[in-house]
Short mmCIF file of C-alpha atoms and ligand atoms in Angstrom, two decimals:
data_model
loop_
_atom_site.label_atom_id
_atom_site.label_comp_id
_atom_site.label_asym_id
_atom_site.label_seq_id
_atom_site.Cartn_x
_atom_site.Cartn_y
_atom_site.Cartn_z
CA UNK A 25 -8.86 25.14 30.17
CA UNK A 26 -5.53 26.48 28.88
CA UNK A 27 -4.35 25.41 25.42
CA UNK A 28 -2.71 22.04 25.86
CA UNK A 29 0.77 21.69 24.34
CA UNK A 30 0.85 20.36 20.78
CA UNK A 31 -0.42 16.84 21.03
CA UNK A 32 2.20 14.67 19.39
CA UNK A 33 0.13 11.48 19.81
CA UNK A 34 -1.40 9.61 16.89
CA UNK A 35 -4.83 10.90 15.82
CA UNK A 36 -7.70 8.61 16.86
CA UNK A 37 -9.76 9.41 13.77
CA UNK A 38 -6.86 8.36 11.50
CA UNK A 39 -6.31 5.10 13.35
CA UNK A 40 -10.07 4.37 13.19
CA UNK A 41 -10.73 5.69 9.68
CA UNK A 42 -11.49 2.22 8.26
CA UNK A 43 -13.80 1.31 11.14
CA UNK A 44 -16.11 4.03 12.50
CA UNK A 45 -16.51 7.72 13.23
CA UNK A 46 -15.04 8.81 16.56
CA UNK A 47 -15.96 11.95 18.46
CA UNK A 48 -17.11 13.66 21.61
CA UNK A 49 -19.91 15.63 23.19
CA UNK A 50 -19.19 19.36 23.36
CA UNK A 51 -20.34 21.54 26.25
CA UNK A 52 -21.58 25.13 26.12
CA UNK A 53 -18.12 26.68 26.64
CA UNK A 54 -16.51 24.60 23.90
CA UNK A 55 -19.32 25.43 21.47
CA UNK A 56 -18.97 29.14 22.32
CA UNK A 57 -15.22 29.02 21.57
CA UNK A 58 -14.21 29.53 25.23
CA UNK A 59 -12.23 26.31 25.54
CA UNK A 60 -9.59 26.31 22.75
CA UNK A 61 -7.68 23.47 24.40
CA UNK A 62 -10.61 21.09 24.09
CA UNK A 63 -11.41 22.27 20.57
CA UNK A 64 -7.77 21.57 19.64
CA UNK A 65 -8.28 17.96 20.79
CA UNK A 66 -11.49 17.73 18.74
CA UNK A 67 -9.78 19.09 15.62
CA UNK A 68 -6.92 16.62 15.89
CA UNK A 69 -8.63 13.43 17.00
CA UNK A 70 -12.31 13.47 16.04
CA UNK A 71 -14.49 13.48 12.93
CA UNK A 72 -17.89 13.77 14.65
CA UNK A 73 -19.37 15.98 17.38
CA UNK A 74 -22.55 15.88 19.47
CA UNK A 75 -23.92 18.75 21.61
CA UNK A 76 -24.14 17.79 25.29
CA UNK A 77 -27.05 20.13 26.09
CA UNK A 78 -27.68 23.01 23.70
CA UNK A 79 -30.09 21.18 21.37
CA UNK A 80 -32.30 19.85 24.17
CA UNK A 81 -35.86 21.15 24.19
CA UNK A 82 -35.47 23.44 27.27
CA UNK A 83 -32.46 25.14 25.63
CA UNK A 84 -33.55 25.48 22.01
CA UNK A 85 -37.35 25.91 22.48
CA UNK A 86 -37.76 27.50 25.91
CA UNK A 87 -41.15 29.12 25.18
CA UNK A 88 -44.03 27.98 22.94
CA UNK A 89 -43.37 30.82 20.48
CA UNK A 90 -39.60 31.22 21.00
CA UNK A 91 -36.65 29.25 19.66
CA UNK A 92 -33.05 30.04 20.65
CA UNK A 93 -30.73 28.97 17.86
CA UNK A 94 -27.66 30.99 18.90
CA UNK A 95 -25.66 28.14 20.44
CA UNK A 96 -26.95 25.49 17.98
CA UNK A 97 -25.89 27.73 15.07
CA UNK A 98 -22.41 28.04 16.63
CA UNK A 99 -22.28 24.26 17.11
CA UNK A 100 -23.34 23.46 13.55
CA UNK A 101 -20.94 26.13 12.28
CA UNK A 102 -18.06 24.57 14.23
CA UNK A 103 -18.89 21.20 12.68
CA UNK A 104 -19.05 22.63 9.17
CA UNK A 105 -15.80 24.57 9.68
CA UNK A 106 -14.01 21.36 10.64
CA UNK A 107 -15.80 19.09 8.14
CA UNK A 108 -17.20 16.97 10.98
CA UNK A 109 -20.21 14.61 11.03
CA UNK A 110 -22.60 16.66 13.16
CA UNK A 111 -25.07 14.81 15.39
CA UNK A 112 -28.20 16.44 16.86
CA UNK A 113 -29.04 15.46 20.46
CA UNK A 114 -31.95 15.09 21.28
CA UNK A 115 -35.48 15.68 20.00
CA UNK A 116 -37.86 13.65 22.26
CA UNK A 117 -36.77 12.88 25.82
CA UNK A 118 -38.33 13.04 29.30
CA UNK A 119 -35.56 15.24 30.75
CA UNK A 120 -34.53 18.87 30.17
CA UNK A 121 -37.92 19.90 28.80
CA UNK A 122 -39.48 23.32 29.47
CA UNK A 123 -42.48 23.37 31.79
CA UNK A 124 -44.84 24.57 29.03
CA UNK A 125 -44.29 21.48 26.86
CA UNK A 126 -46.67 19.19 28.76
CA UNK A 127 -48.83 21.93 30.29
CA UNK A 128 -52.42 21.47 29.16
CA UNK A 129 -51.34 18.56 26.96
CA UNK A 130 -51.60 15.61 29.36
CA UNK A 131 -54.72 13.79 28.12
CA UNK A 132 -54.72 15.80 24.88
CA UNK A 133 -52.78 13.68 22.39
CA UNK A 134 -53.49 15.87 19.39
CA UNK A 135 -52.14 18.96 21.17
CA UNK A 136 -48.99 17.15 22.30
CA UNK A 137 -48.44 15.64 18.85
CA UNK A 138 -48.78 19.11 17.31
CA UNK A 139 -46.17 20.46 19.73
CA UNK A 140 -43.82 17.58 18.94
CA UNK A 141 -44.33 18.06 15.20
CA UNK A 142 -43.68 21.81 15.32
CA UNK A 143 -40.53 21.33 17.41
CA UNK A 144 -39.05 18.63 15.22
CA UNK A 145 -39.97 20.29 11.91
CA UNK A 146 -38.54 23.63 13.07
CA UNK A 147 -35.31 22.34 14.64
CA UNK A 148 -34.49 19.55 12.19
CA UNK A 149 -35.64 21.66 9.26
CA UNK A 150 -33.31 24.52 10.21
CA UNK A 151 -30.27 22.26 10.04
CA UNK A 152 -31.35 20.20 7.05
CA UNK A 153 -28.25 18.88 5.28
CA UNK A 154 -25.95 20.17 8.06
CA UNK A 155 -26.89 17.96 11.01
CA UNK A 156 -26.23 14.52 9.56
CA UNK A 157 -27.81 12.36 12.27
CA UNK A 158 -30.40 12.90 15.03
CA UNK A 159 -31.06 11.22 18.36
CA UNK A 160 -34.79 11.31 17.65
CA UNK A 161 -36.06 9.46 20.76
CA UNK A 162 -33.99 9.06 23.92
CA UNK A 163 -34.48 6.53 26.74
CA UNK A 164 -38.08 5.30 26.24
CA UNK A 165 -37.66 2.09 28.29
CA UNK A 166 -36.95 1.04 31.86
CA UNK A 167 -34.15 -1.45 32.53
CA UNK A 168 -36.73 -4.26 32.79
CA UNK A 169 -37.97 -3.58 29.24
CA UNK A 170 -41.23 -1.89 30.22
CA UNK A 171 -42.14 1.47 28.76
CA UNK A 172 -40.89 4.40 30.87
CA UNK A 173 -44.05 6.14 32.09
CA UNK A 174 -43.12 9.59 30.83
CA UNK A 175 -45.71 12.21 29.72
CA UNK A 176 -44.85 11.23 26.16
CA UNK A 177 -45.93 7.63 26.81
CA UNK A 178 -48.83 8.27 29.20
CA UNK A 179 -50.39 10.83 26.82
CA UNK A 180 -49.54 9.39 23.40
CA UNK A 181 -48.91 5.69 24.04
CA UNK A 182 -46.21 3.74 22.17
CA UNK A 183 -47.09 5.66 18.99
CA UNK A 184 -45.09 8.68 20.14
CA UNK A 185 -41.93 6.98 18.94
CA UNK A 186 -43.19 6.27 15.42
CA UNK A 187 -44.54 9.80 15.02
CA UNK A 188 -41.27 11.36 16.22
CA UNK A 189 -39.32 9.42 13.59
CA UNK A 190 -41.89 10.31 10.89
CA UNK A 191 -41.71 14.02 11.76
CA UNK A 192 -37.91 13.92 11.65
CA UNK A 193 -37.88 12.16 8.27
CA UNK A 194 -40.34 14.72 6.89
CA UNK A 195 -38.07 17.54 8.11
CA UNK A 196 -34.86 16.07 6.67
CA UNK A 197 -35.20 12.93 4.51
CA UNK A 198 -31.41 12.65 4.23
CA UNK A 199 -30.47 12.75 7.91
CA UNK A 200 -29.77 9.51 9.77
CA UNK A 201 -32.34 8.89 12.52
CA UNK A 202 -31.44 7.15 15.78
CA UNK A 203 -33.04 5.60 18.84
CA UNK A 204 -30.70 6.22 21.82
CA UNK A 205 -30.67 4.58 25.27
CA UNK A 206 -28.41 3.32 28.08
CA UNK A 207 -28.03 -0.14 29.69
CA UNK A 208 -28.95 -1.95 26.46
CA UNK A 209 -26.52 -4.57 27.71
CA UNK A 210 -29.38 -5.64 29.99
CA UNK A 211 -31.24 -8.34 27.99
CA UNK A 212 -34.81 -7.26 28.84
CA UNK A 213 -34.15 -3.63 27.88
CA UNK A 214 -32.30 -4.62 24.72
CA UNK A 215 -35.12 -6.99 23.71
CA UNK A 216 -37.65 -4.18 24.08
CA UNK A 217 -35.59 -1.89 21.84
CA UNK A 218 -35.05 -4.64 19.25
CA UNK A 219 -38.83 -5.27 19.21
CA UNK A 220 -39.54 -1.55 18.83
CA UNK A 221 -37.06 -0.97 15.98
CA UNK A 222 -38.11 -4.18 14.21
CA UNK A 223 -41.76 -3.12 14.37
CA UNK A 224 -40.96 0.37 13.07
CA UNK A 225 -38.96 -1.09 10.18
CA UNK A 226 -41.90 -3.43 9.39
CA UNK A 227 -44.11 -0.32 9.08
CA UNK A 228 -41.63 1.32 6.73
CA UNK A 229 -40.51 3.82 9.37
CA UNK A 230 -36.79 4.51 9.09
CA UNK A 231 -34.57 3.98 12.14
CA UNK A 232 -31.05 4.12 10.74
CA UNK A 233 -29.17 3.54 13.98
CA UNK A 234 -29.49 2.41 17.57
CA UNK A 235 -27.30 4.05 20.20
CA UNK A 236 -26.09 2.20 23.28
CA UNK A 237 -24.91 5.19 25.28
CA UNK A 238 -21.98 3.39 26.92
CA UNK A 239 -22.09 4.90 30.42
CA UNK A 240 -20.12 1.98 31.81
CA UNK A 241 -18.02 1.08 34.85
CA UNK A 242 -14.60 -0.53 35.10
CA UNK A 243 -16.01 -4.05 35.14
CA UNK A 244 -19.72 -3.68 34.30
CA UNK A 245 -20.96 -4.53 31.75
CA UNK A 246 -18.63 -7.39 30.84
CA UNK A 247 -17.07 -7.54 27.37
CA UNK A 248 -19.36 -10.50 26.67
CA UNK A 249 -22.43 -8.41 27.55
CA UNK A 250 -21.21 -5.54 25.36
CA UNK A 251 -20.53 -7.87 22.43
CA UNK A 252 -23.96 -9.52 22.79
CA UNK A 253 -25.49 -6.04 22.69
CA UNK A 254 -23.68 -5.07 19.48
CA UNK A 255 -24.62 -8.37 17.82
CA UNK A 256 -28.30 -8.21 18.82
CA UNK A 257 -28.75 -4.55 17.84
CA UNK A 258 -27.01 -5.20 14.50
CA UNK A 259 -29.55 -7.95 13.70
CA UNK A 260 -32.22 -5.25 13.32
CA UNK A 261 -30.31 -3.98 10.27
CA UNK A 262 -29.70 -0.62 11.97
CA UNK A 263 -26.23 0.79 12.48
CA UNK A 264 -24.91 0.32 16.03
CA UNK A 265 -23.41 3.34 17.81
CA UNK A 266 -21.78 3.87 21.17
CA UNK A 267 -23.15 7.35 21.63
CA UNK A 268 -22.07 8.60 25.10
CA UNK A 269 -19.04 6.56 26.14
CA UNK A 270 -17.45 7.12 29.51
CA UNK A 271 -15.99 4.65 32.01
CA UNK A 272 -16.54 5.58 35.64
CA UNK A 273 -13.69 4.41 37.91
CA UNK A 274 -15.38 5.64 41.10
CA UNK A 275 -17.53 3.57 43.47
CA UNK A 276 -21.19 3.43 42.43
CA UNK A 277 -24.15 1.78 44.23
CA UNK A 278 -25.65 -0.99 42.02
CA UNK A 279 -29.01 0.76 41.71
CA UNK A 280 -27.28 3.74 40.08
CA UNK A 281 -25.59 1.90 37.22
CA UNK A 282 -26.60 3.63 33.98
CA UNK A 283 -27.58 7.25 33.53
CA UNK A 284 -30.91 7.94 35.23
CA UNK A 285 -30.22 11.58 36.00
CA UNK A 286 -33.25 11.75 38.28
CA UNK A 287 -31.32 9.90 41.01
CA UNK A 288 -28.54 11.39 43.22
CA UNK A 289 -26.63 10.46 46.38
CA UNK A 290 -24.91 12.57 49.00
CA UNK A 291 -21.14 13.22 48.71
CA UNK A 292 -19.01 11.36 51.27
CA UNK A 293 -15.18 10.97 51.33
CA UNK A 294 -15.55 7.25 50.56
CA UNK A 295 -17.44 8.11 47.37
CA UNK A 296 -14.76 10.60 46.26
CA UNK A 297 -11.49 8.65 46.67
CA UNK A 298 -9.49 10.23 43.80
CA UNK A 299 -10.10 13.93 44.44
CA UNK A 300 -6.31 14.52 44.47
CA UNK A 301 -5.58 12.39 41.40
CA UNK A 302 -5.86 8.88 40.03
CA UNK A 303 -3.66 6.14 41.59
CA UNK A 304 -1.44 4.11 39.25
CA UNK A 305 -3.48 0.92 39.62
CA UNK A 306 -6.71 2.70 38.65
CA UNK A 307 -4.98 4.30 35.64
CA UNK A 308 -3.92 0.81 34.57
CA UNK A 309 -7.45 -0.60 34.99
CA UNK A 310 -8.89 2.33 33.00
CA UNK A 311 -6.28 1.81 30.27
CA UNK A 312 -7.06 -1.89 30.00
CA UNK A 313 -10.83 -1.28 29.99
CA UNK A 314 -10.70 1.35 27.25
CA UNK A 315 -8.31 -0.78 25.16
CA UNK A 316 -10.64 -3.77 25.56
CA UNK A 317 -13.83 -1.96 24.54
CA UNK A 318 -12.27 -0.20 21.55
CA UNK A 319 -10.77 -3.52 20.42
CA UNK A 320 -14.28 -4.95 20.62
CA UNK A 321 -15.78 -2.07 18.66
CA UNK A 322 -13.37 -2.49 15.71
CA UNK A 323 -14.20 -6.22 15.62
CA UNK A 324 -17.78 -5.46 14.55
CA UNK A 325 -18.47 -3.82 11.17
CA UNK A 326 -21.93 -2.83 12.46
CA UNK A 327 -20.38 -0.24 14.77
CA UNK A 328 -20.53 3.02 12.81
CA UNK A 329 -19.72 5.64 15.47
CA UNK A 330 -18.22 5.94 18.95
CA UNK A 331 -18.77 9.23 20.76
CA UNK A 332 -17.15 10.00 24.12
CA UNK A 333 -19.42 11.90 26.48
CA UNK A 334 -17.08 14.82 26.97
CA UNK A 335 -13.56 15.82 25.86
CA UNK A 336 -11.59 15.93 29.13
CA UNK A 337 -12.23 14.67 32.66
CA UNK A 338 -12.95 18.23 33.75
CA UNK A 339 -15.92 18.34 31.35
CA UNK A 340 -17.62 15.12 32.43
CA UNK A 341 -21.17 15.07 33.76
CA UNK A 342 -19.86 12.34 36.09
CA UNK A 343 -18.27 15.07 38.24
CA UNK A 344 -21.89 15.94 39.14
CA UNK A 345 -23.78 12.60 38.94
CA UNK A 346 -24.73 10.47 40.77
CA UNK A 347 -22.76 12.27 43.49
CA UNK A 348 -22.71 16.06 43.01
CA UNK A 349 -19.25 17.53 43.68
CA UNK A 350 -17.05 14.47 43.03
CA UNK A 351 -13.77 14.57 41.12
CA UNK A 352 -14.14 11.98 38.41
CA UNK A 353 -11.78 10.63 35.75
CA UNK A 354 -13.91 8.79 33.13
CA UNK A 355 -12.45 9.96 29.79
CA UNK A 356 -9.28 9.76 27.66
CA UNK A 357 -7.88 13.24 28.38
CA UNK A 358 -7.16 14.50 31.90
CA UNK A 359 -8.28 17.77 33.51
CA UNK A 360 -5.32 19.61 31.93
CA UNK A 361 -6.20 18.32 28.46
CA UNK A 362 -3.33 15.85 28.37
CA UNK A 363 -3.80 12.31 26.96
CA UNK A 364 -4.06 9.75 29.77
CA UNK A 365 -2.60 6.23 29.88
CA UNK A 366 -6.03 5.05 28.68
CA UNK A 367 -5.62 7.10 25.49
CA UNK A 368 -2.21 5.57 24.78
CA UNK A 369 -3.55 2.07 25.54
CA UNK A 370 -6.33 2.56 22.97
CA UNK A 371 -3.82 3.73 20.35
CA UNK A 372 -1.51 0.78 21.08
CA UNK A 373 -4.35 -1.77 21.01
CA UNK A 374 -5.77 -0.42 17.74
CA UNK A 375 -2.35 -0.18 16.12
CA UNK A 376 -1.62 -3.78 17.20
CA UNK A 377 -4.98 -4.93 15.79
CA UNK A 378 -4.33 -3.11 12.52
CA UNK A 379 -0.85 -4.61 12.07
CA UNK A 380 -2.21 -8.09 12.96
CA UNK A 381 -4.90 -7.69 10.33
CA UNK A 382 -2.51 -6.26 7.71
O1 LIG B 415 -28.22 25.56 32.38
C1 LIG B 415 -28.32 25.49 33.82
C2 LIG B 415 -27.67 26.72 34.44
O2 LIG B 415 -28.41 27.88 34.08
C3 LIG B 415 -27.66 26.56 35.97
O3 LIG B 415 -26.98 27.65 36.55
C4 LIG B 415 -26.92 25.25 36.30
C5 LIG B 415 -26.83 25.00 37.80
O4 LIG B 415 -28.07 24.54 38.26
O5 LIG B 415 -27.62 24.15 35.71
C6 LIG B 415 -27.58 24.25 34.30
O6 LIG B 415 -28.28 23.14 33.75
C7 LIG B 415 -27.55 21.91 33.85
C8 LIG B 415 -27.40 21.33 32.43
O7 LIG B 415 -26.77 20.04 32.47
C9 LIG B 415 -26.58 22.25 31.53
O8 LIG B 415 -25.30 22.40 32.04
C10 LIG B 415 -28.37 20.94 34.70
O9 LIG B 415 -28.38 21.41 36.03
C11 LIG B 415 -27.73 19.55 34.64
O10 LIG B 415 -28.57 18.62 35.30
C12 LIG B 415 -27.58 19.10 33.19
O11 LIG B 415 -26.92 17.85 33.20
C13 LIG B 415 -26.92 17.19 31.93
C14 LIG B 415 -27.69 15.87 32.10
O12 LIG B 415 -27.71 15.21 30.82
C15 LIG B 415 -29.07 16.08 32.67
O13 LIG B 415 -30.04 15.96 31.78
C16 LIG B 415 -25.49 16.84 31.57
O14 LIG B 415 -24.74 18.03 31.33
C17 LIG B 415 -25.45 15.95 30.33
O15 LIG B 415 -24.13 15.42 30.14
C18 LIG B 415 -26.38 14.76 30.49
O16 LIG B 415 -26.40 14.05 29.30
C19 LIG B 415 -27.33 12.95 29.23
C20 LIG B 415 -27.74 12.81 27.79
O17 LIG B 415 -28.27 14.03 27.32
C21 LIG B 415 -28.71 11.64 27.63
N1 LIG B 415 -28.12 10.41 28.14
C22 LIG B 415 -27.69 10.50 29.53
C23 LIG B 415 -26.67 11.63 29.68
C24 LIG B 415 -26.15 11.69 31.09
O18 LIG B 415 -27.19 12.07 31.96
#
């Protein structure tokens, strides 16, 4: 993307400095320095960054005896250069793993635990003191609160979560450690996560934060459901983070609410209504929705970070999921790197809140 013109708008991180960290996920091009326009937005508006893909197991540990730290080193270097709070995403997940990880390990807990331990000690240890927080375990539950039957769970049982957090703490005692998931606004899923984190805390196992990813729609979840989520997660004593915020204005079948990347649907014109641009009424709904959720976030001291899942609309994974090939518009900057009405609505809402509270 070409360098966007100097962005004269107020800086989000300044407006939010008394509330929480604000940032975005960076893609491979941005980390490699090939997207100066997006990096200019990061430098002006954000104080935290998360890697979208380059620290996932298949990228950083593609073979049993090979680690690839080129892109992660660039990412951590970018964070250090800009004095940003660098987040590591993600250590233990059921997606984007190399084939070898579970080969020969299903039914062999000790082998799989040793692979997990080596991965976490090597990756977290390399960035000790530089990556300040880690998504240690990602998406361990189904929406109904049952354990997701991943190879991690079927081979190791519930204990895989505790061991992952213990390995991460051994590798970097000073890093914040997070459990990260989507749809925690669904009561059964949220209750399962609260039970898990409470039980880990009772065993003296540190879980410093819980991430609700925030892959939301224009009207779902409701503000009441989001607030109930923040309040319930905060009761565990962990920090609450909105770790992958985007608001999808496009039509979505109910069964695909959330972020289960294993599901896809075929592209049809009806599912891609804004390929030529976003109509005024949708811009207004997006602006109101973003202003409402950010106003809710600043209301709760427990919220310690909000990370957008991408910098501009052109970067969003929602151009490829759940309908590959759509033109989506879920973020605060448009495809040309210009702030959208939703960005200005957030600034106005937060400025209004600040002056009301002054
Ligand atoms: O790296 C390959 C490339 O070599 C190949 O040419 C290309 C085309 O097939 O695919 C590339 O891999 C893609 C990868 O992103 C890196 O760009 C995968 O196909 C694609 O499925 C993958 O999508 C990522 C998705 O996780 C799937 O796991 C998205 O970028 C990423 O935004 C998304 O992020 C997840 C969080 O990590 C966890 N929470 C849910 C969130 C949304 O799914």
